[in-house]
CSV table of C-alpha atoms in Angstrom, one decimal:
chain,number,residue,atom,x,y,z
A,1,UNK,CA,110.5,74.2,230.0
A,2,UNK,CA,108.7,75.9,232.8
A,3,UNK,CA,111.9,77.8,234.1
A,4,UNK,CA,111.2,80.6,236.3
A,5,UNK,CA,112.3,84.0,235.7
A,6,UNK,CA,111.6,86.9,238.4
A,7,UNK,CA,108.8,84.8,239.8
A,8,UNK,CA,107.1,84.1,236.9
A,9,UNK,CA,106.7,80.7,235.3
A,10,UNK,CA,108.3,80.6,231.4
A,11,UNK,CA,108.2,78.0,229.1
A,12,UNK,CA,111.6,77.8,226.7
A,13,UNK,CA,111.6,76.0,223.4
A,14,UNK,CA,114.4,76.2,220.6
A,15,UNK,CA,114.3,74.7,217.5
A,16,UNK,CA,117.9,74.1,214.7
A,17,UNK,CA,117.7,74.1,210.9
A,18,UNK,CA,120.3,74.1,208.2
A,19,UNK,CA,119.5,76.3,205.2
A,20,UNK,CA,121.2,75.7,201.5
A,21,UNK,CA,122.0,79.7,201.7
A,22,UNK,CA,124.4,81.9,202.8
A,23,UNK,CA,123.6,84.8,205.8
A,24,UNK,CA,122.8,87.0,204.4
A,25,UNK,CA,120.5,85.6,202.5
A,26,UNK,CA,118.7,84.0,205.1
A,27,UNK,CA,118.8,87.0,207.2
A,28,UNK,CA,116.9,89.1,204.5
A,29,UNK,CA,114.1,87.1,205.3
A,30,UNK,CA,114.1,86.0,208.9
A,31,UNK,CA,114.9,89.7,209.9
A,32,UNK,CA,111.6,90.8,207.8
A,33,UNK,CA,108.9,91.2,210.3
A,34,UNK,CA,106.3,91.7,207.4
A,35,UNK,CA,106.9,87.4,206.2
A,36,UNK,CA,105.7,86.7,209.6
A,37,UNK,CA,102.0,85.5,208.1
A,38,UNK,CA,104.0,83.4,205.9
A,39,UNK,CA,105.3,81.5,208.8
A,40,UNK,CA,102.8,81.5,211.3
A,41,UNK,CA,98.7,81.5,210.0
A,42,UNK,CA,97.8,82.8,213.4
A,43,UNK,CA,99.3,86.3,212.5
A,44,UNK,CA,96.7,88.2,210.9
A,45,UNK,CA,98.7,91.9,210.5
A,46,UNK,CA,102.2,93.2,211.1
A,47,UNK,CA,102.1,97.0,210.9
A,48,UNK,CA,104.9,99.0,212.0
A,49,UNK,CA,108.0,98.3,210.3
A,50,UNK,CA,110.2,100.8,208.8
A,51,UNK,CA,110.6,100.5,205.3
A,52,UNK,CA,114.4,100.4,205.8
A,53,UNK,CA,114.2,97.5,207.9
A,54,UNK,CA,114.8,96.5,211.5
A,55,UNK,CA,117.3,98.3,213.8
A,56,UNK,CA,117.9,97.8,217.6
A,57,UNK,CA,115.3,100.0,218.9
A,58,UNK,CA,112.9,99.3,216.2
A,59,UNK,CA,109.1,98.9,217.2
A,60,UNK,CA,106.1,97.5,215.7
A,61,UNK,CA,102.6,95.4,216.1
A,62,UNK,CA,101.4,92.4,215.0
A,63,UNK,CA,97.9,90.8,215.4
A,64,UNK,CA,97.6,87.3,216.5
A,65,UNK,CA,94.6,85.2,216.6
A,66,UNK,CA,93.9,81.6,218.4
A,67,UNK,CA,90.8,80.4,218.8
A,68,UNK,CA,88.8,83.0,217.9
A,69,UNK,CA,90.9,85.7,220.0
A,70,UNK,CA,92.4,88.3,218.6
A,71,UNK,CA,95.4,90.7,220.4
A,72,UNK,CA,97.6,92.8,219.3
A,73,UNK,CA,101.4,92.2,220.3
A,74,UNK,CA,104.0,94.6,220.7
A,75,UNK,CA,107.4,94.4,219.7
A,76,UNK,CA,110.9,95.8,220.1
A,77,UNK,CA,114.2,95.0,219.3
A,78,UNK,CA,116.2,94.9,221.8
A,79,UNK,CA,119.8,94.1,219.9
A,80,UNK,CA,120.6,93.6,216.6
A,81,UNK,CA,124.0,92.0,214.7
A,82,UNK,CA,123.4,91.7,211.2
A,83,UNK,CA,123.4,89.0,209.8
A,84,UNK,CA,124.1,87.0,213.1
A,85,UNK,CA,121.8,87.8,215.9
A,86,UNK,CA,118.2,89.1,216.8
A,87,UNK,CA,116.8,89.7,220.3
A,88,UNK,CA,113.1,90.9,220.1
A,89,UNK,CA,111.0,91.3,222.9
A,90,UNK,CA,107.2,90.8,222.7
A,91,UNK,CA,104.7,92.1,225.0
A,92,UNK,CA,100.7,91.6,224.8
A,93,UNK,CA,98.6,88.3,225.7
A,94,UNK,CA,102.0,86.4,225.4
A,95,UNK,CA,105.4,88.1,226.9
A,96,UNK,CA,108.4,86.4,225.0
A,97,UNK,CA,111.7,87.0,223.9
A,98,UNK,CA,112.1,85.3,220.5
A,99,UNK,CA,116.3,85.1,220.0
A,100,UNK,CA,117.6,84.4,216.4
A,101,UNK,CA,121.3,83.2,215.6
A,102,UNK,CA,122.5,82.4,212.2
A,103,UNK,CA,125.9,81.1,212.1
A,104,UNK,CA,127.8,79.8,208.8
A,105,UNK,CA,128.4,75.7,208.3
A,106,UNK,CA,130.1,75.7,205.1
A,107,UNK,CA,129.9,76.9,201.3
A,108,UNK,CA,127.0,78.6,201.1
A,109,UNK,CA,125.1,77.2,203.9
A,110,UNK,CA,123.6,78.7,207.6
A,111,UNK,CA,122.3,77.1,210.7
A,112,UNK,CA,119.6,79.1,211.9
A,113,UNK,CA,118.7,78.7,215.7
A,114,UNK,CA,115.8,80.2,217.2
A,115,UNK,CA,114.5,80.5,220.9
A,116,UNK,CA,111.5,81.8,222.5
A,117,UNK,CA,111.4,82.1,226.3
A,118,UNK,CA,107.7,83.2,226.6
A,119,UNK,CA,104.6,82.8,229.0
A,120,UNK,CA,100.9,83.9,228.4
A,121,UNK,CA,99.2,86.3,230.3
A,122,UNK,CA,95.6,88.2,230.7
A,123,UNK,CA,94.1,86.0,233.2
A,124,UNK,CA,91.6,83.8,231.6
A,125,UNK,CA,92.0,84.9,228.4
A,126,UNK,CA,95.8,84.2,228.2
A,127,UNK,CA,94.8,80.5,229.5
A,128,UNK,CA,92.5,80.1,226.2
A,129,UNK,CA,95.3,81.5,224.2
A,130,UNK,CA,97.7,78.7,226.0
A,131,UNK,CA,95.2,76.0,225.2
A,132,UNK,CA,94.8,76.8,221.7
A,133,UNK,CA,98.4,77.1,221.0
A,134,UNK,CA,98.5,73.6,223.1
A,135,UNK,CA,95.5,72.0,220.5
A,136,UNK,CA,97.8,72.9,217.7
A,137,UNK,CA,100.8,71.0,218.9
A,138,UNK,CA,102.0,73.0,221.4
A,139,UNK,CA,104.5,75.8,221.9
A,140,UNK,CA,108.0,73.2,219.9
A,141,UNK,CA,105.9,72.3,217.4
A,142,UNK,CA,104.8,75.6,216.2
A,143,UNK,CA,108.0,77.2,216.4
A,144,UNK,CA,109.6,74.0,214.5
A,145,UNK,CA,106.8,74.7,212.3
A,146,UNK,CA,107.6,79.0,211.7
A,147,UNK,CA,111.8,77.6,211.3
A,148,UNK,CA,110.8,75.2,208.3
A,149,UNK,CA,108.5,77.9,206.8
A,150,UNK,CA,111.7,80.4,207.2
A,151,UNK,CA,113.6,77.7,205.4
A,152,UNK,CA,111.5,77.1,202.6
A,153,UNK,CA,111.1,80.7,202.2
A,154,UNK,CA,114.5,81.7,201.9
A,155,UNK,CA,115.2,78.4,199.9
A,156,UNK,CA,112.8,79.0,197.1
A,157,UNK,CA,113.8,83.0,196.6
A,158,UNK,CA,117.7,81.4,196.3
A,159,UNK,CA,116.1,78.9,193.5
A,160,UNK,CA,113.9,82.4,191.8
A,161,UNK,CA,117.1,84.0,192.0
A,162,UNK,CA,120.6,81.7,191.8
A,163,UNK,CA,122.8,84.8,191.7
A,164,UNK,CA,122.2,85.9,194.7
């Protein structure tokens, strides 16, 4: 935590979780930019994404709002391995790079790892931002948080739907 990268101070935090799925059923919903107000109640709107999914290239917005602010984030994907690995880059109020790996661990099981090197920005607003995410547990607890809501997520569609 508090690594520097080019000069600028970034805060790192990874989280693990094992999932009763396999891949590629966890990646349908992990890879789904749209569930991201399922995970995280501070998204408001995700606008953007192709109908056919994500590719590497892809770009789209979401809204986030802390404490009263509300900003509009930026997204791309900068590479893509489906259904193994995600690198998207984020860029408004926070600039992150949020890195998804799923990996197999046996029959019809998937450890899902996520990182997010990120750091806020926009002056005194950004510091608000920083605080509120701080007040709700701070940057590991939210992200441990958005991985268990992944987890249920993909865990009850398996249950709606055993076949697949």
């Amino acid at each position: 935590m508090g690594q520097r990268y080019g000069g600028r101070a970034v805060t790192r935090v990874r989280t693990t979780v094992e999932v009763e799925a396999p891949p590629e059923r966890v990646w349908r919903v992990v890879a789904d930019p749209q569930n991201l107000p399922r995970w995280d109640r501070h998204i408001a709107d995700v606008r953007g994404v192709p109908p056919e999914g994500i590719a590497a290239g892809t770009e789209y917005e979401t809204d986030v709002q802390l404490a009263g602010i509300r900003s509009t984030v930026r997204a791309r994907v900068e590479e893509l391995d489906r259904p193994h690995f995600a690198r998207i880059r984020l860029d408004g109020l926070v600039d992150a790079v949020v890195t998804t790996h799923l990996t197999p661990v046996g029959e019809g099981r998937t450890r899902l790892d996520q990182e997010v090197d990120f750091r806020f920005r926009g002056g005194p607003v950004g510091r608000m931002a920083a605080r509120a995410l701080k007040m709700t547990g701070g940057p590991s607890l939210a992200l441990r948080r958005g991985v268990l809501a992944q987890k249920r997520q993909v865990e009850a569609e398996g249950a709606e739907d055993p076949g697949s």
